[in-house]
Short mmCIF file of C-alpha atoms and ligand atoms in Angstrom, two decimals:
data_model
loop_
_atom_site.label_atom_id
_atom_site.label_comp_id
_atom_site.label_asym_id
_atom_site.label_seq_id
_atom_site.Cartn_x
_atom_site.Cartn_y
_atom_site.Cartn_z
CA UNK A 4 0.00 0.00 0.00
CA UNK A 5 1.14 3.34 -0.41
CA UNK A 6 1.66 5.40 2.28
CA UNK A 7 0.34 8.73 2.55
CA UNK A 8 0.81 11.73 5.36
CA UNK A 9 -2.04 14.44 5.55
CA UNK A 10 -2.37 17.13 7.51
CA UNK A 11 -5.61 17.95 9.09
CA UNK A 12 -6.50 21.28 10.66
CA UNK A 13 -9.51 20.06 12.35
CA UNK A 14 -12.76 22.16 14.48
CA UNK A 15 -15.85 19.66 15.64
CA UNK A 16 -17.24 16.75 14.18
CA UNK A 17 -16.74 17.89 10.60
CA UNK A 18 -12.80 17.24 10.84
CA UNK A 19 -13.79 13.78 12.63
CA UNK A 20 -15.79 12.62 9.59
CA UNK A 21 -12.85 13.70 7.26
CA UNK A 22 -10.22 11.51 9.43
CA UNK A 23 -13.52 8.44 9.87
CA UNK A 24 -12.89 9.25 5.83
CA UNK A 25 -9.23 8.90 5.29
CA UNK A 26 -8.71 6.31 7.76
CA UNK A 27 -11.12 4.48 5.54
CA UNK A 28 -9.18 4.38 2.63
CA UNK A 29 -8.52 0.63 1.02
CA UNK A 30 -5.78 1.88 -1.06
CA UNK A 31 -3.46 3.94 0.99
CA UNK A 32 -1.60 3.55 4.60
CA UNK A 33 -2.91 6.50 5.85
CA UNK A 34 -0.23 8.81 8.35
CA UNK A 35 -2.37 11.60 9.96
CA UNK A 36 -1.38 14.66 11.77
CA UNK A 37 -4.23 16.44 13.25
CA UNK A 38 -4.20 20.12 14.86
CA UNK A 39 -6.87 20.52 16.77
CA UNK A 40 -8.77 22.91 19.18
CA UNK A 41 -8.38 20.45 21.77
CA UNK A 42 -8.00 16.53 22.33
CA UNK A 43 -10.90 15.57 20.31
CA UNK A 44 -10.97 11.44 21.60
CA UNK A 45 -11.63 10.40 18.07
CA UNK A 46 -8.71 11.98 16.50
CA UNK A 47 -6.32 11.19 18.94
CA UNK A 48 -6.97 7.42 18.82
CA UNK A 49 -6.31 7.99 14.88
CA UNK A 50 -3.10 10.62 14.67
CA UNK A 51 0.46 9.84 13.93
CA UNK A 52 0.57 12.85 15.91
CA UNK A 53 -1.74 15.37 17.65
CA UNK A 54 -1.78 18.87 18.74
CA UNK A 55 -3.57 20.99 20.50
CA UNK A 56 -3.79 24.57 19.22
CA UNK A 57 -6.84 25.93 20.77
CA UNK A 58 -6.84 29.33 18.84
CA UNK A 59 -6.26 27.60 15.46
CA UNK A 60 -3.46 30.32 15.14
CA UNK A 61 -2.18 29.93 11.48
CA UNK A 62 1.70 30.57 12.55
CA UNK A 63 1.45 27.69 15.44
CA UNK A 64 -0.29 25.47 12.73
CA UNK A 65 2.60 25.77 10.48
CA UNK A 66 5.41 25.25 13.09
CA UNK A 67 3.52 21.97 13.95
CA UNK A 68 3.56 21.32 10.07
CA UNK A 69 7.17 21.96 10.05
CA UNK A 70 7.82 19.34 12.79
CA UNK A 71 6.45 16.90 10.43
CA UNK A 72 7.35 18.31 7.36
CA UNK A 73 9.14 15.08 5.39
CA UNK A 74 6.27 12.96 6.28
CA UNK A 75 3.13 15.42 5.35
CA UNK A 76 2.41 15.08 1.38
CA UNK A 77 -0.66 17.24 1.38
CA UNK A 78 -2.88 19.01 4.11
CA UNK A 79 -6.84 19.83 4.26
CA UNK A 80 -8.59 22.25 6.36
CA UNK A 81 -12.10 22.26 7.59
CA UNK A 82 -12.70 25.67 9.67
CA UNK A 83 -13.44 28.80 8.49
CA UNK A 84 -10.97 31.06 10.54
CA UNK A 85 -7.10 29.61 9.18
CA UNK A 86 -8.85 29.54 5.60
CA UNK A 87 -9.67 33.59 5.86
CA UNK A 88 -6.24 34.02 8.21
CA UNK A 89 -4.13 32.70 5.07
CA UNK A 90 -3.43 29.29 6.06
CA UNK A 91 -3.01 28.07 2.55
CA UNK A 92 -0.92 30.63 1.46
CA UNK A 93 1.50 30.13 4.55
CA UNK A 94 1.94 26.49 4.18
CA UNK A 95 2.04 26.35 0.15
CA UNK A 96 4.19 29.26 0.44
CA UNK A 97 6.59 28.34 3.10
CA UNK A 98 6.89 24.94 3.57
CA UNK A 99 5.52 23.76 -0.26
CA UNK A 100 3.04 21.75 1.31
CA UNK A 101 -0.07 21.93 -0.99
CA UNK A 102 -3.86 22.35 0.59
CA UNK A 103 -6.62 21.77 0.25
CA UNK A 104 -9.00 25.15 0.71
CA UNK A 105 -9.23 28.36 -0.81
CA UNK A 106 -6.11 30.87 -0.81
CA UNK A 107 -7.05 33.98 1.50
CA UNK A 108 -7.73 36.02 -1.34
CA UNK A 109 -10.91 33.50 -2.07
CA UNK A 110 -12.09 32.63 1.40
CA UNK A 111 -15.37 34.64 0.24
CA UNK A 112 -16.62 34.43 3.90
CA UNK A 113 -14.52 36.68 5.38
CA UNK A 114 -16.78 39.81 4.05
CA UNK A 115 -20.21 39.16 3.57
CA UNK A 116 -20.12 43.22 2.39
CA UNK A 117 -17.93 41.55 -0.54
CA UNK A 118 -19.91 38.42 -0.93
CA UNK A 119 -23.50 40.88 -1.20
CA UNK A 120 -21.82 43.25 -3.87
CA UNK A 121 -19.77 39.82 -5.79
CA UNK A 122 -23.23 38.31 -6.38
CA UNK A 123 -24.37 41.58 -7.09
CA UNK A 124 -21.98 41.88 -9.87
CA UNK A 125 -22.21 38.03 -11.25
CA UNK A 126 -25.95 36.33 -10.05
CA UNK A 127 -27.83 39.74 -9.20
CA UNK A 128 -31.28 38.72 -10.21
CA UNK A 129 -31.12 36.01 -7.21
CA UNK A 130 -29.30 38.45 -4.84
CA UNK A 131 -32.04 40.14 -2.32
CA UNK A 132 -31.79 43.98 -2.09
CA UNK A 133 -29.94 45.35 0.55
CA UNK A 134 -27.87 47.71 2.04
CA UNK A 135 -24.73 48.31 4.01
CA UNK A 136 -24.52 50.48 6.84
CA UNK A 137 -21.06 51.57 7.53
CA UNK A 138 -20.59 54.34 10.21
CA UNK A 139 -17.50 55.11 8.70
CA UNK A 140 -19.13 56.46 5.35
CA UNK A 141 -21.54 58.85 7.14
CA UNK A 142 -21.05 61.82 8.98
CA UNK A 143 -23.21 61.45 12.06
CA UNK A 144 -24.98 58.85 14.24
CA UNK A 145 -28.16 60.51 13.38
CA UNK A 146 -27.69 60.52 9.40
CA UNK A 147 -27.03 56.44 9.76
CA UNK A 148 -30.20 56.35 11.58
CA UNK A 149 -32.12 58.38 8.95
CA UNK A 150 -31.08 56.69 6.23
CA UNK A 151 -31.54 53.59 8.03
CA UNK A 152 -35.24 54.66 9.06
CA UNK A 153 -36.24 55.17 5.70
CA UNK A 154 -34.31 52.12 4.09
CA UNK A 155 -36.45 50.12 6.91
CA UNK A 156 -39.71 51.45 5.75
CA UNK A 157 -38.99 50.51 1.95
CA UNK A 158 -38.76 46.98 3.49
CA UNK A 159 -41.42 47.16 5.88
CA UNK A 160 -39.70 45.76 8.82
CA UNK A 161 -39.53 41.97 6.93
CA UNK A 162 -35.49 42.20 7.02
CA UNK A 163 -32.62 40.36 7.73
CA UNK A 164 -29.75 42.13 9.48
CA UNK A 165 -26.25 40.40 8.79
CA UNK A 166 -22.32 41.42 10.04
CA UNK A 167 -20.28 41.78 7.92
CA UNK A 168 -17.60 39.86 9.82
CA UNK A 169 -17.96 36.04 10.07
CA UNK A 170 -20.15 34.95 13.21
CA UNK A 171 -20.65 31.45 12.03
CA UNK A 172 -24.50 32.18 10.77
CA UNK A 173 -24.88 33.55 14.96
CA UNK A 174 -25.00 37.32 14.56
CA UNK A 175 -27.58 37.18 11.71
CA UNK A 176 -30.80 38.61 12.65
CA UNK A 177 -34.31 37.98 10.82
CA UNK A 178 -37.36 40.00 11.08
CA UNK A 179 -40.45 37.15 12.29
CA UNK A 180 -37.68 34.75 14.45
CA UNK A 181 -35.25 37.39 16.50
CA UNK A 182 -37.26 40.34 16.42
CA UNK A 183 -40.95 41.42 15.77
CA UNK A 184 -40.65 45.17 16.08
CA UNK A 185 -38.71 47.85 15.14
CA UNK A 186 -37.32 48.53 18.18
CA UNK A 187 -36.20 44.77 17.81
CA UNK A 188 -34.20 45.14 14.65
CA UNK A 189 -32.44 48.63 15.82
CA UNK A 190 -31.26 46.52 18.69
CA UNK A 191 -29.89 43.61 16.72
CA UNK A 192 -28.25 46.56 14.43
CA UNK A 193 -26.35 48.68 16.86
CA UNK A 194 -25.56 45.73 18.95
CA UNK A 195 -23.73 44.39 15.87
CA UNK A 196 -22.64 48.11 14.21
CA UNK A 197 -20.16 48.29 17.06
CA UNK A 198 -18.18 45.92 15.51
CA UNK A 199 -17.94 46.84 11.63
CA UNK A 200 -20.70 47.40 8.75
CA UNK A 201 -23.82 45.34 8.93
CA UNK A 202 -25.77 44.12 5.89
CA UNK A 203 -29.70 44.88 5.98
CA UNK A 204 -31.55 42.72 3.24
CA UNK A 205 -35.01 42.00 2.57
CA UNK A 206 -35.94 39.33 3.97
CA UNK A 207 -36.85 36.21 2.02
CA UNK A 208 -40.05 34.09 2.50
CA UNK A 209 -38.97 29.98 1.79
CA UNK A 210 -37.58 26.72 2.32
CA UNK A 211 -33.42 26.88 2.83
CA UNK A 212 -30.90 24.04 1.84
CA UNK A 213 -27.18 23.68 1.51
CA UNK A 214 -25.27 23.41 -1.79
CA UNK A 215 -21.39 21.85 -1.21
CA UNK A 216 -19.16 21.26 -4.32
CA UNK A 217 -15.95 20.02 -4.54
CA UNK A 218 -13.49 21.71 -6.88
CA UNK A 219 -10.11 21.40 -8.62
CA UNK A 220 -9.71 24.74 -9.44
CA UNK A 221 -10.80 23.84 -13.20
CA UNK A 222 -14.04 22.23 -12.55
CA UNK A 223 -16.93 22.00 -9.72
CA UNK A 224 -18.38 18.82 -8.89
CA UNK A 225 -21.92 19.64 -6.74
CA UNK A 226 -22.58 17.13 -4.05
CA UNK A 227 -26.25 16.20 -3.10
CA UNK A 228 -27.93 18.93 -1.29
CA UNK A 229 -28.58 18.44 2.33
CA UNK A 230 -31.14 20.84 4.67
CA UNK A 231 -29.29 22.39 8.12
CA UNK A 232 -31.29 22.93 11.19
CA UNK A 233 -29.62 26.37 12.70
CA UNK A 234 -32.09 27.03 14.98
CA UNK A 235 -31.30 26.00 18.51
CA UNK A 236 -35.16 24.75 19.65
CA UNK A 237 -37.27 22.56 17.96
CA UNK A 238 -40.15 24.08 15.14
CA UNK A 239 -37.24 26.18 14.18
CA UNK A 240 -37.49 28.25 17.28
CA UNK A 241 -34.57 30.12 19.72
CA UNK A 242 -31.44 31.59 18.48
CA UNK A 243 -29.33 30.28 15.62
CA UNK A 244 -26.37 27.96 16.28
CA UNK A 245 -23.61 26.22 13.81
CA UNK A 246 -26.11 24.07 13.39
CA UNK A 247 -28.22 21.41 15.12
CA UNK A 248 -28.58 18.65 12.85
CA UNK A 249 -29.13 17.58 8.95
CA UNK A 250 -30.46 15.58 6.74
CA UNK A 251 -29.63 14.30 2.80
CA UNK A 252 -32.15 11.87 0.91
CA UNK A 253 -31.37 9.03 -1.26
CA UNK A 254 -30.80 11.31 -4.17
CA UNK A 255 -29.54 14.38 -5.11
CA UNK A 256 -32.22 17.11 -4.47
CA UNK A 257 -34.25 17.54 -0.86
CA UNK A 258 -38.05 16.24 -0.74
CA UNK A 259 -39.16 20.09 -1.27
CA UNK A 260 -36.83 20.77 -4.12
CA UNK A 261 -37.95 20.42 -7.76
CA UNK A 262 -34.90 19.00 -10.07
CA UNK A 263 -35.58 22.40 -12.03
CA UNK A 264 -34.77 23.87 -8.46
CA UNK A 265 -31.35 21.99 -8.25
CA UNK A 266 -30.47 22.61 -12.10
CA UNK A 267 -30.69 26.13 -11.55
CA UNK A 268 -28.37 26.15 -8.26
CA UNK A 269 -26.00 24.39 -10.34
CA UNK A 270 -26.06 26.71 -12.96
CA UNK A 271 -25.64 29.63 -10.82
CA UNK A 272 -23.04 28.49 -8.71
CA UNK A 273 -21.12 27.81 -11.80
CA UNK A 274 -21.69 31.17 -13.15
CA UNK A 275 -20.11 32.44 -9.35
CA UNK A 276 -16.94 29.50 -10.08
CA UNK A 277 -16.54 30.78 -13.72
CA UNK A 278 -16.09 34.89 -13.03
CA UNK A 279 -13.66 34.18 -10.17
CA UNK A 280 -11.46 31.20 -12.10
CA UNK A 281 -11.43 33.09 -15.00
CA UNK A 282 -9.86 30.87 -18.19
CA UNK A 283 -8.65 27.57 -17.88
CA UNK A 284 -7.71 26.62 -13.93
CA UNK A 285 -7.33 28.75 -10.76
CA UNK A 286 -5.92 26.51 -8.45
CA UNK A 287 -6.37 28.72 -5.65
CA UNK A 288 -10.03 27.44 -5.82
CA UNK A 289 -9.37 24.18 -4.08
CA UNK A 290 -11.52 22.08 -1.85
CA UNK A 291 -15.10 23.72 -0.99
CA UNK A 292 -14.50 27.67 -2.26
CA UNK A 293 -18.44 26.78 -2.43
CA UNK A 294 -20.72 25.94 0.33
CA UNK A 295 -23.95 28.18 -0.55
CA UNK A 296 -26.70 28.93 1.39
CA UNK A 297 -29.83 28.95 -1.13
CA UNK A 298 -33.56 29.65 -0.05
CA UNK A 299 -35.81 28.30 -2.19
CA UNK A 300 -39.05 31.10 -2.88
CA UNK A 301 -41.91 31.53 -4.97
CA UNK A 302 -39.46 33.05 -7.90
CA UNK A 303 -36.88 30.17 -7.79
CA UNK A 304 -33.67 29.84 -5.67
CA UNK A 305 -31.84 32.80 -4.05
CA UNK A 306 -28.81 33.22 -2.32
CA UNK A 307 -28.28 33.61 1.22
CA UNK A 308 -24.45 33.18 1.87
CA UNK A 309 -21.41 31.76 0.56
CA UNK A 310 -19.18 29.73 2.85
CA UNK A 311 -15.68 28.81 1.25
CA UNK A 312 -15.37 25.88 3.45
CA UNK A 313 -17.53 22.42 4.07
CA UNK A 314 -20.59 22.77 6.19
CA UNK A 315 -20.97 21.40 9.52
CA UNK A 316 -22.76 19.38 9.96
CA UNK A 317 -23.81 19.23 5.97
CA UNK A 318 -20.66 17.49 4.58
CA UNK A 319 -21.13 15.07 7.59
CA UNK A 320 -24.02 13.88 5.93
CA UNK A 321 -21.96 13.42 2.69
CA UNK A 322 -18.18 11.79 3.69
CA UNK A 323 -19.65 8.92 5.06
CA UNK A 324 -21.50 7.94 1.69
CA UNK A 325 -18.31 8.53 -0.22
CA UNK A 326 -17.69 5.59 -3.34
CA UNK A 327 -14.25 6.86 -4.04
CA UNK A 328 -11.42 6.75 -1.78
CA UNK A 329 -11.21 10.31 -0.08
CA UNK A 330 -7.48 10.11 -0.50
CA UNK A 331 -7.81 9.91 -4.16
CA UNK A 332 -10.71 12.62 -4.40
CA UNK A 333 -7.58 15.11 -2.49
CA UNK A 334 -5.25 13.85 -5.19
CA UNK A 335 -7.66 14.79 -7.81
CA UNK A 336 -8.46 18.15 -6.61
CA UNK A 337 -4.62 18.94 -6.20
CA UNK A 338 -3.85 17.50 -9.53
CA UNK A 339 -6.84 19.42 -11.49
CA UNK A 340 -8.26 15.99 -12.30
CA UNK A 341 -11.58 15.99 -10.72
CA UNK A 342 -14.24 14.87 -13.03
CA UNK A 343 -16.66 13.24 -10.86
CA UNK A 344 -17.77 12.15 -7.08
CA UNK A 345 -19.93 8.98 -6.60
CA UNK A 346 -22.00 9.38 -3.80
CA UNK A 347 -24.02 6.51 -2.37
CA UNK A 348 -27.95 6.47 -3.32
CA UNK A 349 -28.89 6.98 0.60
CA UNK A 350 -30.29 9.21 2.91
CA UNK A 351 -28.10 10.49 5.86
CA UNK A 352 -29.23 12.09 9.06
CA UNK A 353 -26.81 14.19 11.37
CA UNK A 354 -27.99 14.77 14.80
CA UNK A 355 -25.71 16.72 17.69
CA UNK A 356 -26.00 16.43 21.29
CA UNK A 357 -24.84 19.78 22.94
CA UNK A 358 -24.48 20.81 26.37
CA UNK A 359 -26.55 22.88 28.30
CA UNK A 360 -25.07 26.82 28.18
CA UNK A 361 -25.51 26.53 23.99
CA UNK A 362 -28.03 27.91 22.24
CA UNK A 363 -29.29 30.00 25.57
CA UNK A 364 -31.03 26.19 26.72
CA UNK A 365 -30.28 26.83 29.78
CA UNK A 366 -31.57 29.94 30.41
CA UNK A 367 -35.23 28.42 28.67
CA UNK A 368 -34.96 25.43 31.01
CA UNK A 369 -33.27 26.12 33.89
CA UNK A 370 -34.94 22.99 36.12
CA UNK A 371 -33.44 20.41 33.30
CA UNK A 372 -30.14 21.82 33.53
CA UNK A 373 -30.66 21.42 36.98
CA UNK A 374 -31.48 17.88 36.98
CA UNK A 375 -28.46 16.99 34.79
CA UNK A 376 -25.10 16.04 35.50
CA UNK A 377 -23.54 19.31 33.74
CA UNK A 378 -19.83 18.84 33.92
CA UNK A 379 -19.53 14.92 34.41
CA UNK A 380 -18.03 12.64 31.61
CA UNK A 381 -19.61 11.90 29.05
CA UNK A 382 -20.51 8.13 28.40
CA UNK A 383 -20.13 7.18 24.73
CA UNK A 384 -19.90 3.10 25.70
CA UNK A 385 -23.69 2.62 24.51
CA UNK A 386 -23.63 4.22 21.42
CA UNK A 387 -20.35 2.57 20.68
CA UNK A 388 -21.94 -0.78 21.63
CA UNK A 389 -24.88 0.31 19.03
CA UNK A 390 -22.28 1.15 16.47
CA UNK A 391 -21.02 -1.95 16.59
CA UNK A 392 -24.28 -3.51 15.57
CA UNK A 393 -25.31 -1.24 12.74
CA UNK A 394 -21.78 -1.36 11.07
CA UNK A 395 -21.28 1.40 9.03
CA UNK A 396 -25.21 2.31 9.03
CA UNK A 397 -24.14 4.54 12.68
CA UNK A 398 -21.17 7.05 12.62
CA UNK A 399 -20.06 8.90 15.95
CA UNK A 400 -18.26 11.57 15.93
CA UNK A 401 -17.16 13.96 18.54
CA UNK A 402 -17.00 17.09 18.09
CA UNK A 403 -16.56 20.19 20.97
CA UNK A 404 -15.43 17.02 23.00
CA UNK A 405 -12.37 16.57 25.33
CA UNK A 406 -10.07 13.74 25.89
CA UNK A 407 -8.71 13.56 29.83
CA UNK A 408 -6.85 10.69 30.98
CA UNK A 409 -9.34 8.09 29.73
CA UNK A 410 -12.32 10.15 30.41
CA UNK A 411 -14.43 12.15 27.93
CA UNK A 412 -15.86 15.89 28.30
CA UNK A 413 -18.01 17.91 26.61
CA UNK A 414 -16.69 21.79 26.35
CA UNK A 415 -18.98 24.70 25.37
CA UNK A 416 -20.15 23.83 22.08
CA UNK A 417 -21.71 21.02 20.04
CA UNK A 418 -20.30 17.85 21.60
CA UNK A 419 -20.79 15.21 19.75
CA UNK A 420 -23.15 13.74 16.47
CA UNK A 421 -24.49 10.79 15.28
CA UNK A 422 -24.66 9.92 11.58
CA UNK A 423 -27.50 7.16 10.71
CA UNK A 424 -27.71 5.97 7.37
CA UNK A 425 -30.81 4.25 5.43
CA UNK A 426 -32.48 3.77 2.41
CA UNK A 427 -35.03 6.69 3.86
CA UNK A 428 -34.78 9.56 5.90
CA UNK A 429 -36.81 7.95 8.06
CA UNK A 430 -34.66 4.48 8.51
CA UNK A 431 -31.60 7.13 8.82
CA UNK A 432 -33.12 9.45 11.65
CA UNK A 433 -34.28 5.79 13.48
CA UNK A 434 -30.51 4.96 13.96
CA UNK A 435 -29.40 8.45 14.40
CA UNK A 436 -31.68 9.08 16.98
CA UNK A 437 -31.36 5.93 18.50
CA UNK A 438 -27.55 6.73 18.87
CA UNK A 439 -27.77 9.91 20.29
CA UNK A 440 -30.05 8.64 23.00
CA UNK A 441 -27.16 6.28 24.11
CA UNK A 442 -25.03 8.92 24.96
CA UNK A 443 -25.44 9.90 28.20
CA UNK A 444 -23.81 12.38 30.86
CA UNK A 445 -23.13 15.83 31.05
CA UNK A 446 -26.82 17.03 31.00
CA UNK A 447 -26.08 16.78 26.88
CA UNK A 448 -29.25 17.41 24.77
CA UNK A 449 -30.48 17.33 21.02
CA UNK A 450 -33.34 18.98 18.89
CA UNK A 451 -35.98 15.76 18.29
CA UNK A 452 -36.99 17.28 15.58
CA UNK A 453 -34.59 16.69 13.06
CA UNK A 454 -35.80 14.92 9.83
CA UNK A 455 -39.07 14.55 11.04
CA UNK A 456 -41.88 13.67 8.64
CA UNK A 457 -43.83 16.50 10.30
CA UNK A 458 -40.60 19.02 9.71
CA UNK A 459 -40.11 17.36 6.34
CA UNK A 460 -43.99 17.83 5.20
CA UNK A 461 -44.18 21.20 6.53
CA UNK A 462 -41.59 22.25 4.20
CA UNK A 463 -43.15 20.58 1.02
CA UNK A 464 -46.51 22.54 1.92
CA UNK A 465 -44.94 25.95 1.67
CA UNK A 466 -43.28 24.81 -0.68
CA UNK A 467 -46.46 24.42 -2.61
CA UNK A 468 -48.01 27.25 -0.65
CA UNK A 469 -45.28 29.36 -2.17
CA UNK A 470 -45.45 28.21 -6.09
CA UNK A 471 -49.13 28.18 -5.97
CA UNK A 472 -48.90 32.16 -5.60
CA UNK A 473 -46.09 32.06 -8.34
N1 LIG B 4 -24.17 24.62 9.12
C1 LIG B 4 -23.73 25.95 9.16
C2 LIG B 4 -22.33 26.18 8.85
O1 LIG B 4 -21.57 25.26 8.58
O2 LIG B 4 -21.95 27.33 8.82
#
């Protein structure tokens, strides 16, 4: 077998699926070396050799890659914040280590002013109108405010108010879920304006989903779409988070998606690829420079928000169904060879359990958190046991999850997910859900909502609602 070294620069459960994927590899001896926020249990048991770097700091990443250097042939990265710090170019240009994400120059997330005025440019018709509020460009608090007013009014309230710096999807505001009066939405505002310009769009009335598509630089290869839960409380209630849960059906489109829907996100997205590669192949368009938010209205799909990274917990849903060996699908992209991805014809269903301070749960219900063990270990020897049984139906992967001594500990975010797989959504939330309920400890908890029927059919009726009134 040929062996092969790969750095990882890994954040939650989505860097645990990509290692689950590597490590899975038939054809290659695979030599990982993982930084990571902290001792996530699953990638220790699977490094060469593991560090912790718990601010992701691209400079620390790079001395750890230097350690290693002879033995690393390529790295990938998963989270957003060394992808917009530059942690491409530092390795490529340093250490010649090739990797697999966008340069800085195309980490499109890092300005969501730039992203706005980029579609704008390229894909305007499926761009909502907005407008950015910089204090810098006006000469008083009280012209902002006017303008603001007014621009407020044109909308009638029904906006959504956006940062322009990355908050992972948590500063964004939206007119009907985090405020109902106007009052509401100057809060939001000025509590964000503090920190930079702030984005106020109309807000759009629809169904989301996630695009993800790999890319070589010279071509883009979509994946199957997938639908996030961001909301922290079930019926899509309480404040957003990275994301609750998933799901992905046996094919390519969502059960509320026409395949006109999905042509049409293809076509734009490649329209997007196109202007920024320009002629022939960019290769600073590696890995996913595409992870787009799309909302799905009466006029068609629009566009939300670009991510230049995979979603968590969307490409969760989509490593473990991989036909080709993950090692080869890196060599591809690096090599500008990437012609196609065979995905497995089955649904996929990502619930996380998270502990009790996220999403403001605690706050909402105070007496559960009381009755909990917050702070204890966390027990994973059930699920494991269930995992066991269902083969490679159940995937576990920890996430904002601590190794001590032999003990595991959930930190501050979302802990830990279970993947189910089935030939439904239903047989795939069964075995999710039947996993996460064997976790126990740490007063952990999970939305039981995801890929529900009654979530699922509530979507395809406004759905219909929605092109009815087209
Ligand atoms: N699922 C939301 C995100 O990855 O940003």
């Amino acid at each position: 077998m040929e062996r092969v070294g790969i750095l990882v620069v890994s954040y939650g459960a989505r860097a645990a699926a990509m290692v689950d994927a590597f490590k899975r590899s038939l054809e290659y001896e695979v030599e990982l070396y993982i930084a990571d926020r902290q001792r996530n249990p699953f990638n220790v048991e699977r490094a060469a050799e593991h560090v912790v770097i718990p601010d992701l700091d691209v400079e620390k990443i790079l001395r750890f890659a230097e350690r290693h250097r002879d033995r690393i042939d390529f790295g990938i990265v998963g989270p957003e914040k060394p992808i917009i710090n530059g942690i491409r170019d530092l390795l490529e240009g340093r250490l010649k280590i090739p990797v697999i994400c966008p340069t800085k120059r195309y980490a499109l997330e890092g300005s969501k002013v730039a992203q706005r005025r980029l579609f704008q440019e390229v894909i305007p018709e499926v761009n909502p109108r907005f407008k950015v509020f910089d204090r810098a460009e006006y000469k008083s608090d009280e012209a902002l405010r006017r303008d603001l007013e007014a621009w407020l009014d044109e909308l009638e309230n029904r906006v959504a108010v956006k940062p322009d710096a990355p908050a992972a999807g948590k500063g964004v505001g939206v007119w009907g879920d985090h405020f109902t009066t106007r009052e509401g939405i100057l809060k939001h505002f000025y509590a964000n304006l503090k920190y930079g310009p702030v984005i106020v769009e109309e807000k759009l009335e629809g169904e989301e989903s996630s695009f993800q598509a790999l890319c070589d630089g010279r071509r883009l290869v979509p994946l199957p779409e997938t639908r996030d839960y961001k909301r922290a409380f079930e019926d899509d209630r309480g404040p957003n988070t990275g994301g609750m849960g998933s799901y992905k059906d046996v094919d390519d489109i969502l059960p509320y998606m026409t395949p006109e829907d999905w042509e049409e996100e293809r076509r734009l997205v490649e329209r997007l690829f196109r202007h920024l590669r320009g002629e022939g192949r960019n290769p600073e368009l590696l890995g996913i420079p595409f992870y787009v938010a799309f909302i799905h209205t009466a006029e068609g799909p629009k566009i939300l928000e670009n991510n230049s990274r995979p979603g968590d917990p969307e490409i969760i849903n989509i490593l473990p169904l991989l036909r080709d060996d993950f090692v080869d699908i890196c060599y591809w992209m690096l090599e500008g060879n990437l012609t196609r991805v065979e995905v497995e014809h089955k649904a996929s269903v990502v619930i996380y359990k998270v502990p009790p301070n996220y999403g403001g749960f605690e706050k909402v219900y105070p007496e559960r958190v009381r009755r909990g063990e917050v702070g204890g270990p966390i027990d994973l020897s059930e699920a494991y046991r269930l995992r066991e049984r269902y083969g490679d139906r159940m995937r576990i992967y920890p996430a904002s999850m601590e190794l001590r001594d032999s003990e595991v500990y959930a930190l501050r975010s979302r802990a830990v997910c279970v993947v189910g797989i089935g030939d439904s959504i239903e047989e795939a939330r069964r075995i999710s859900l039947e996993g996460v309920k064997a976790i126990r400890g740490g007063a952990l908890w999970h939305r039981g909502d995801i890929a529900s029927r009654e979530h699922i059919e509530r979507s395809i009726r406004h759905m219909e609602e929605l092109r009815g009134h087209r």
